[in-house]
PDB file of N, CA and C in Angstrom:
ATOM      1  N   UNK A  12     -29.167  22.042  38.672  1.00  0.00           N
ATOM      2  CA  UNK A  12     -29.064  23.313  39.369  1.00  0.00           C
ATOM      3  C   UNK A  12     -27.590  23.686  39.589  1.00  0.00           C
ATOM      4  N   UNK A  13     -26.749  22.466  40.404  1.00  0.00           N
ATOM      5  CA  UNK A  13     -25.391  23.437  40.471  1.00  0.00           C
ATOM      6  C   UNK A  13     -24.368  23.341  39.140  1.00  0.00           C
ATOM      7  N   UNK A  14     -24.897  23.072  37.604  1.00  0.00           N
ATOM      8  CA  UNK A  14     -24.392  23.377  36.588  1.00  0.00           C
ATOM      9  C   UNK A  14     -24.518  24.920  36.630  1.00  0.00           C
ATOM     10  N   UNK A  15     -26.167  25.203  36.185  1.00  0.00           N
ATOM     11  CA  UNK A  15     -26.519  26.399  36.297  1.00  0.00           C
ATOM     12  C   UNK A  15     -25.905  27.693  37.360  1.00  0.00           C
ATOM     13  N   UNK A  16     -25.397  27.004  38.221  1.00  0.00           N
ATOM     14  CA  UNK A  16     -24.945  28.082  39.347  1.00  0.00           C
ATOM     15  C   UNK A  16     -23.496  28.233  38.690  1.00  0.00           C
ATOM     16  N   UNK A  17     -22.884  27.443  38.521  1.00  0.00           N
ATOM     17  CA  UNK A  17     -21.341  27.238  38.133  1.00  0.00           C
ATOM     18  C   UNK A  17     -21.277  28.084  36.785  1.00  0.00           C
ATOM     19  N   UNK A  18     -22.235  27.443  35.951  1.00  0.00           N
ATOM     20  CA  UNK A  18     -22.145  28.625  34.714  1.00  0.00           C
ATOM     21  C   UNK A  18     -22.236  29.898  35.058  1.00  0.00           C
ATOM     22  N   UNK A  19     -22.976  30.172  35.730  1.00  0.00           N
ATOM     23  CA  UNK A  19     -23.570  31.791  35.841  1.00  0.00           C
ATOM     24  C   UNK A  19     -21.971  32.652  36.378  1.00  0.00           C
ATOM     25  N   UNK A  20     -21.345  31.988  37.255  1.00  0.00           N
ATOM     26  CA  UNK A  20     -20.528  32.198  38.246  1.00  0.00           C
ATOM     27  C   UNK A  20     -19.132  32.375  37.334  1.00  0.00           C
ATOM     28  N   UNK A  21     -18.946  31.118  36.477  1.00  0.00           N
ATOM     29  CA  UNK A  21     -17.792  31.153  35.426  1.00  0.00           C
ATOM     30  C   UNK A  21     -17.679  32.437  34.482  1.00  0.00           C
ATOM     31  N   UNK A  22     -19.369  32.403  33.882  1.00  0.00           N
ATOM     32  CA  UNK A  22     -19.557  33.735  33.100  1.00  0.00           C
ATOM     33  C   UNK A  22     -18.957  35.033  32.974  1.00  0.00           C
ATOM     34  N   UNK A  23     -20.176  35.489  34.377  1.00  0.00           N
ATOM     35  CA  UNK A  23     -19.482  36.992  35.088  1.00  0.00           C
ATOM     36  C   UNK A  23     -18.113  36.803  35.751  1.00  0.00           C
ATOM     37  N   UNK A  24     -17.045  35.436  36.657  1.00  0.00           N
ATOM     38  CA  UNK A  24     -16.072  36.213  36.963  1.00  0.00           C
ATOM     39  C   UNK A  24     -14.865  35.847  35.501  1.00  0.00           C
ATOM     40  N   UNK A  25     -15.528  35.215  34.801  1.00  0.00           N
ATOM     41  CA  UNK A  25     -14.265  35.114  33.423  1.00  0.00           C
ATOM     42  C   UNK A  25     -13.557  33.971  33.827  1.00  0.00           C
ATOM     43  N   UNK A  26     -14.188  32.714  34.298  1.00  0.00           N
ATOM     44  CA  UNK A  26     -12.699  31.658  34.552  1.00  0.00           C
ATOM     45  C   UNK A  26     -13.789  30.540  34.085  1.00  0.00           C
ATOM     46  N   UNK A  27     -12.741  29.836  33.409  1.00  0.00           N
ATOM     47  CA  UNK A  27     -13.630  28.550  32.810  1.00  0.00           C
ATOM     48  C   UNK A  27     -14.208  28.008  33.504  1.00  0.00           C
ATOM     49  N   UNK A  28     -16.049  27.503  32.909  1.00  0.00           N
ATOM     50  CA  UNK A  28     -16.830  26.930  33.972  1.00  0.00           C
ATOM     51  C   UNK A  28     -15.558  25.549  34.361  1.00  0.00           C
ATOM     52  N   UNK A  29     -15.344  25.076  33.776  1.00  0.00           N
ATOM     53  CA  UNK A  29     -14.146  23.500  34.592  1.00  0.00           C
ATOM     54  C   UNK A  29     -13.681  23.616  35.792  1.00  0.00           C
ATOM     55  N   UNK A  30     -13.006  24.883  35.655  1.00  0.00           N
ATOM     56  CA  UNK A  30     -12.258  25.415  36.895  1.00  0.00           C
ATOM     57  C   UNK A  30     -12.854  25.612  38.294  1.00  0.00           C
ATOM     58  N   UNK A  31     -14.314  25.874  38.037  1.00  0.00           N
ATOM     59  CA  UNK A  31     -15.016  26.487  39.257  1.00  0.00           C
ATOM     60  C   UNK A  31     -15.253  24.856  40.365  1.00  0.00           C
ATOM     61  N   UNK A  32     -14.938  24.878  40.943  1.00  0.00           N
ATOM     62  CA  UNK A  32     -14.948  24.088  42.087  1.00  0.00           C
ATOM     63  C   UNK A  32     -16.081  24.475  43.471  1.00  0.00           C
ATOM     64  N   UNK A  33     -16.481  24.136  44.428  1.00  0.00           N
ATOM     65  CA  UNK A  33     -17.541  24.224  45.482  1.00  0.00           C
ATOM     66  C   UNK A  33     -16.785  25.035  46.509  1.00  0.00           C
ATOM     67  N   UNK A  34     -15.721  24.821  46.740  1.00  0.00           N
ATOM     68  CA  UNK A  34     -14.493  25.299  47.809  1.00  0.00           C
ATOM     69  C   UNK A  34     -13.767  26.939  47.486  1.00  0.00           C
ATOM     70  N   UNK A  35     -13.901  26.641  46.027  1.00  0.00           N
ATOM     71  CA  UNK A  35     -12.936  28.443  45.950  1.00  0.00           C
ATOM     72  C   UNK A  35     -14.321  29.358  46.269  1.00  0.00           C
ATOM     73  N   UNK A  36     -12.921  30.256  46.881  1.00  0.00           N
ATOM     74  CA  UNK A  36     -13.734  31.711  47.355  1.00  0.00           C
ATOM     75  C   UNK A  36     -13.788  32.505  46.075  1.00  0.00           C
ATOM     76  N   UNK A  37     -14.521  33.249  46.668  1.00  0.00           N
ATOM     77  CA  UNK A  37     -15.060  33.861  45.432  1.00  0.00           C
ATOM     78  C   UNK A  37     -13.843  35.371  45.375  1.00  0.00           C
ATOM     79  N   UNK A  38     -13.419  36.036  46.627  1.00  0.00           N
ATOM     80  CA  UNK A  38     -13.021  36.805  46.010  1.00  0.00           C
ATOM     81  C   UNK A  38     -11.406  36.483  45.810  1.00  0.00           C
ATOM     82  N   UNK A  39     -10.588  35.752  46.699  1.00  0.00           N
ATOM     83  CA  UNK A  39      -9.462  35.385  46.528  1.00  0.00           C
ATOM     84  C   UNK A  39      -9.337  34.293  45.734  1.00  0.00           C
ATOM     85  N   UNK A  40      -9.910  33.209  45.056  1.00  0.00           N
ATOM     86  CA  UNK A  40      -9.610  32.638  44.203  1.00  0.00           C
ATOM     87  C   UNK A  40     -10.246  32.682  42.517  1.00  0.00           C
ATOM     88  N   UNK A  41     -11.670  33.536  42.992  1.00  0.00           N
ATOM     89  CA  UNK A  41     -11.945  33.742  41.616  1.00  0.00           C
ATOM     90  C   UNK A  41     -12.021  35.448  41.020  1.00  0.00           C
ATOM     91  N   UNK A  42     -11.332  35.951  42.179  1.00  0.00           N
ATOM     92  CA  UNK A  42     -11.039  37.588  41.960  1.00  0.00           C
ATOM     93  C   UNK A  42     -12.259  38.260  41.341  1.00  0.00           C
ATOM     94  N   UNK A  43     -13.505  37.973  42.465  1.00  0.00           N
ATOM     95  CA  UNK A  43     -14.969  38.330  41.757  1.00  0.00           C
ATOM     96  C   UNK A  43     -15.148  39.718  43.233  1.00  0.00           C
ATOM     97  N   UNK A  44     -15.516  40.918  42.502  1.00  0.00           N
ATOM     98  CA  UNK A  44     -15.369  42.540  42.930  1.00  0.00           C
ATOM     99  C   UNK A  44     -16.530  42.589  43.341  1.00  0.00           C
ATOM    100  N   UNK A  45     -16.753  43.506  43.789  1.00  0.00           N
ATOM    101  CA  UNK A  45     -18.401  43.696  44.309  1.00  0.00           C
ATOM    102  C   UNK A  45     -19.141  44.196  42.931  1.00  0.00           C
ATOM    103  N   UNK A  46     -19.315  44.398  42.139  1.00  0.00           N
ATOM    104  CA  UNK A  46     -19.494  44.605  40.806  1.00  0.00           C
ATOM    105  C   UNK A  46     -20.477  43.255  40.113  1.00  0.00           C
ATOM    106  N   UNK A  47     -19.028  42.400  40.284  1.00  0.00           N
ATOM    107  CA  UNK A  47     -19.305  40.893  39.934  1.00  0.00           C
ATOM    108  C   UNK A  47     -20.548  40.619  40.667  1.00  0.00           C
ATOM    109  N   UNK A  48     -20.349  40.775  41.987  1.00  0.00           N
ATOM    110  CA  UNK A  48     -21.193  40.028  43.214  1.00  0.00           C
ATOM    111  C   UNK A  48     -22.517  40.332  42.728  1.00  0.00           C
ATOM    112  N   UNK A  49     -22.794  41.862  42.535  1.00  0.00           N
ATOM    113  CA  UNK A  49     -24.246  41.956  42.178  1.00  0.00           C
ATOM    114  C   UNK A  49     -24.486  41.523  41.108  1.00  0.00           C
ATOM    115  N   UNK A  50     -23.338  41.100  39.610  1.00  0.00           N
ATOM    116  CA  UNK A  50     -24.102  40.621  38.287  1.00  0.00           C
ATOM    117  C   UNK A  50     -24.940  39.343  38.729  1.00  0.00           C
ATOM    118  N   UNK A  51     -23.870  38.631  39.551  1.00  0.00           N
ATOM    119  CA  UNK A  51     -24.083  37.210  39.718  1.00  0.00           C
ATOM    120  C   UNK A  51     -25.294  36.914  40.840  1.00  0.00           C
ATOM    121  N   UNK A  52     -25.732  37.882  41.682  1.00  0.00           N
ATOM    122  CA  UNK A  52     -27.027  37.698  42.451  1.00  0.00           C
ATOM    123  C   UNK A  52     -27.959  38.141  41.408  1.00  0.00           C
ATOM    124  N   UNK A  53     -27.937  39.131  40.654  1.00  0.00           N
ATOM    125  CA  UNK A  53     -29.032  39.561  39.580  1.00  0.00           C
ATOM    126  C   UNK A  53     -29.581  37.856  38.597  1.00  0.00           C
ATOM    127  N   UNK A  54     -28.073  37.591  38.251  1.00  0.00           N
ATOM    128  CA  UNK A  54     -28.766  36.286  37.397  1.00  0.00           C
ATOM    129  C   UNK A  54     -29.419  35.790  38.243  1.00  0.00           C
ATOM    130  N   UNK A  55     -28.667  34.817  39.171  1.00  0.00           N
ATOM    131  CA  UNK A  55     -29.419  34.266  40.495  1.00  0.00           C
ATOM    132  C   UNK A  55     -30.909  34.328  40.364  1.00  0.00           C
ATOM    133  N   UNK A  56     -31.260  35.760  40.764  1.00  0.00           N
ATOM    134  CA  UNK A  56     -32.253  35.814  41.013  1.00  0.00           C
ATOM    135  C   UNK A  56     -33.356  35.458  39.941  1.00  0.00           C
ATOM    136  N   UNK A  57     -32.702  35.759  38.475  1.00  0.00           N
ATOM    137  CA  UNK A  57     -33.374  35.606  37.196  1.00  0.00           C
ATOM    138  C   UNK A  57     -33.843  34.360  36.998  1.00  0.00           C
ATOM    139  N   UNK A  58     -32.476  33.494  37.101  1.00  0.00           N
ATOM    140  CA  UNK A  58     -32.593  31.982  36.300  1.00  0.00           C
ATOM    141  C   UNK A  58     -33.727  31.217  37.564  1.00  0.00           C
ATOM    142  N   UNK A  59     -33.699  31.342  38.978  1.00  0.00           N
ATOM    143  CA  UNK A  59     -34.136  30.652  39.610  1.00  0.00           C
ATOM    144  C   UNK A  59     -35.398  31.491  40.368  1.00  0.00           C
ATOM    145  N   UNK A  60     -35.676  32.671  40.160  1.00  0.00           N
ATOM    146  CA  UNK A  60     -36.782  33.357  40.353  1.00  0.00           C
ATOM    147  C   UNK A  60     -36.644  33.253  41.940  1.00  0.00           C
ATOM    148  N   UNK A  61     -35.774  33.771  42.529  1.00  0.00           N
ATOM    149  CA  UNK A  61     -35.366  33.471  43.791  1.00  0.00           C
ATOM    150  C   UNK A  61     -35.012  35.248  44.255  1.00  0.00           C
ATOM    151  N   UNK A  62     -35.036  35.498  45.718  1.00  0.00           N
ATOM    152  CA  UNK A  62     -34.944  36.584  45.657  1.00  0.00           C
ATOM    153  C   UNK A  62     -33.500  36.299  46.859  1.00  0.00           C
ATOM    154  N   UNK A  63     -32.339  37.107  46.800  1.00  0.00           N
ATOM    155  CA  UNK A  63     -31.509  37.500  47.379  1.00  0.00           C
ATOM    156  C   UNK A  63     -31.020  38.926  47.986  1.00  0.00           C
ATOM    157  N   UNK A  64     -30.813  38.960  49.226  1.00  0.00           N
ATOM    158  CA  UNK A  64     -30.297  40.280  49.729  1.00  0.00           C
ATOM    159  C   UNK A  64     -29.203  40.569  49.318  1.00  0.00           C
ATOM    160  N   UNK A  65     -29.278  41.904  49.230  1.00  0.00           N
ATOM    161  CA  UNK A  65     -27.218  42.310  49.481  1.00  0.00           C
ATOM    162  C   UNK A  65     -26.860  41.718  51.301  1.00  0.00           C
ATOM    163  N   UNK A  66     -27.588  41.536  51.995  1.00  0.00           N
ATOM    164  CA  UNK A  66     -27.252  41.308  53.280  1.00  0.00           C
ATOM    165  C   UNK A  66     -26.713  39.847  52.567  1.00  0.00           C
ATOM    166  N   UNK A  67     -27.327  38.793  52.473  1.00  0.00           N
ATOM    167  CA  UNK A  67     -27.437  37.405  52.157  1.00  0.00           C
ATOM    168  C   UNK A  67     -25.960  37.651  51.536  1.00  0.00           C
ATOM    169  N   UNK A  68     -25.625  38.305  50.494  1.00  0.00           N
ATOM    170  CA  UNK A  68     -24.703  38.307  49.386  1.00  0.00           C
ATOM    171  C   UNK A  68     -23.168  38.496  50.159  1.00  0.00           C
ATOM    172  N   UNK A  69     -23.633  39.622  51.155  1.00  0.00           N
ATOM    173  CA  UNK A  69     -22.822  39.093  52.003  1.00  0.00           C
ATOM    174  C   UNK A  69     -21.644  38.179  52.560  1.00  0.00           C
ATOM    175  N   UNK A  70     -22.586  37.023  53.030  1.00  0.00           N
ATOM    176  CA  UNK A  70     -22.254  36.292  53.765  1.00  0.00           C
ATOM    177  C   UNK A  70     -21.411  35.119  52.630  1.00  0.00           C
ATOM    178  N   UNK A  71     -21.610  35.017  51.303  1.00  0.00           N
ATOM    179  CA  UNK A  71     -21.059  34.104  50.645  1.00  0.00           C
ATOM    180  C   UNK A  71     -19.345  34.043  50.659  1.00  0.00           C
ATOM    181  N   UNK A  72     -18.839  33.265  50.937  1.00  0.00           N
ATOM    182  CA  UNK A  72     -17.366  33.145  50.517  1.00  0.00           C
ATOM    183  C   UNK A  72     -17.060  32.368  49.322  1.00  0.00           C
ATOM    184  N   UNK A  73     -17.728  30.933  49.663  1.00  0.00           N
ATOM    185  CA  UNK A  73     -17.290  30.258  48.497  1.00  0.00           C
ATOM    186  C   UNK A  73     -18.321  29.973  47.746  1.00  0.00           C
ATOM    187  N   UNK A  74     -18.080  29.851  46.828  1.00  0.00           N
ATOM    188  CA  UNK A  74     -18.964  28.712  45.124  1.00  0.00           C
ATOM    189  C   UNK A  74     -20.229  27.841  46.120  1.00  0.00           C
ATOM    190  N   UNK A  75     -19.897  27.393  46.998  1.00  0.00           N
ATOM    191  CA  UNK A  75     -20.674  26.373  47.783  1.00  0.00           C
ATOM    192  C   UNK A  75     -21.265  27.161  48.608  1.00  0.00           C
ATOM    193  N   UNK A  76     -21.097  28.292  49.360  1.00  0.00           N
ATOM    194  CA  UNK A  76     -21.980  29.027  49.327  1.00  0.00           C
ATOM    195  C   UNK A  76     -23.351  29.693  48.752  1.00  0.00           C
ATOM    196  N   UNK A  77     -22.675  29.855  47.630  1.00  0.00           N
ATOM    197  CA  UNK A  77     -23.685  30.040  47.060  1.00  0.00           C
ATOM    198  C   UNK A  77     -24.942  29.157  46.809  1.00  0.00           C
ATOM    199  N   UNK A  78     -24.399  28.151  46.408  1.00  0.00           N
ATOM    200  CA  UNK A  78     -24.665  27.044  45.435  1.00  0.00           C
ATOM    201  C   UNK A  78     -26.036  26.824  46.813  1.00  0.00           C
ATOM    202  N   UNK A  79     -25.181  26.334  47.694  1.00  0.00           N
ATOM    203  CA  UNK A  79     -26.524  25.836  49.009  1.00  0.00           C
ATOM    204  C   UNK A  79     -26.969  27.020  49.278  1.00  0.00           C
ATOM    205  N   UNK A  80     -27.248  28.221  49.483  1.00  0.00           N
ATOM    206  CA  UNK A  80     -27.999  29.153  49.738  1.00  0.00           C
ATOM    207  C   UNK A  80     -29.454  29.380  48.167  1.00  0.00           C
ATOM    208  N   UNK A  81     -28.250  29.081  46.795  1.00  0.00           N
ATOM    209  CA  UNK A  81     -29.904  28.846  46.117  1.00  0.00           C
ATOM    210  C   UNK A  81     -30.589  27.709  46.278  1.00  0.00           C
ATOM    211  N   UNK A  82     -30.079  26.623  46.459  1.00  0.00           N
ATOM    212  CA  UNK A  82     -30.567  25.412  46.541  1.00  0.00           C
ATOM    213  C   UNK A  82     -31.729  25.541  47.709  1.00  0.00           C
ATOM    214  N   UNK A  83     -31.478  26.017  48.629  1.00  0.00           N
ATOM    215  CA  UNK A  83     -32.228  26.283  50.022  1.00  0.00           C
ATOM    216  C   UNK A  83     -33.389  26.983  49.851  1.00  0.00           C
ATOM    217  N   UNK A  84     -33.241  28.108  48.675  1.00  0.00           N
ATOM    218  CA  UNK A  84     -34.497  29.015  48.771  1.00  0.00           C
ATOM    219  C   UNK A  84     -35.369  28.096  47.534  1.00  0.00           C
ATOM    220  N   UNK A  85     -34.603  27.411  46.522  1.00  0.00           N
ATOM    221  CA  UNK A  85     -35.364  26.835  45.304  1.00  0.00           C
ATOM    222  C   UNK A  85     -35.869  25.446  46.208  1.00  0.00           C
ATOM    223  N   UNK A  86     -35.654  25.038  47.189  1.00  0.00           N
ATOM    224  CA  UNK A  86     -36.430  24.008  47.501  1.00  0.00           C
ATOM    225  C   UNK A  86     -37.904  24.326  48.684  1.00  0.00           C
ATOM    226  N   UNK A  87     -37.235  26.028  49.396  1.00  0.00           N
ATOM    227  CA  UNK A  87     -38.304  26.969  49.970  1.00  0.00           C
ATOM    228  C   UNK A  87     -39.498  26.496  48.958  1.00  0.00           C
ATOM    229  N   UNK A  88     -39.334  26.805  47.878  1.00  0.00           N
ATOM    230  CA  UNK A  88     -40.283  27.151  46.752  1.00  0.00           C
ATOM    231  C   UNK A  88     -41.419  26.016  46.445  1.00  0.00           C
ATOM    232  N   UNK A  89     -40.787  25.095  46.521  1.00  0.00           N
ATOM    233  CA  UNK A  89     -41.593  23.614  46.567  1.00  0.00           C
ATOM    234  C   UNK A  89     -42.344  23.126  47.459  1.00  0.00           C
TER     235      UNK A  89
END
């Protein structure tokens, strides 16, 4: 799962998946626009059949944000 998140994330903001770390923010270290924000909740929602708010989307700062907010709803699921 947090391959899959890291890819998705590397993809849309253009920085090698290697680079992506749990700690960088998303908009000051991986310079991801609100643009980005919604590609990357759209996959989200695709690859893991998970549903996310723009409220939720929100609240993310970092990679690890994210990462535990899908993790949280994909284990909801189980």
């Amino acid at each position: 799962m947090e391959n899959k998140v890291m890819r998705i994330i590397a993809e849309i903001s253009e920085v090698n998946e290697s680079e992506i770390r749990m700690e960088l923010e998303l908009v000051d270290d991986l310079e991801v626009d609100s643009m980005m924000s919604l590609e990357i909740l759209t996959e989200l929602e695709r690859e893991f059949d998970i549903r996310i708010s723009e409220k939720d989307l929100a609240d993310f700062v970092t990679v690890g944000d994210i990462f535990n907010f899908v993790k949280e709803k994909v284990d909801e699921k189980k």
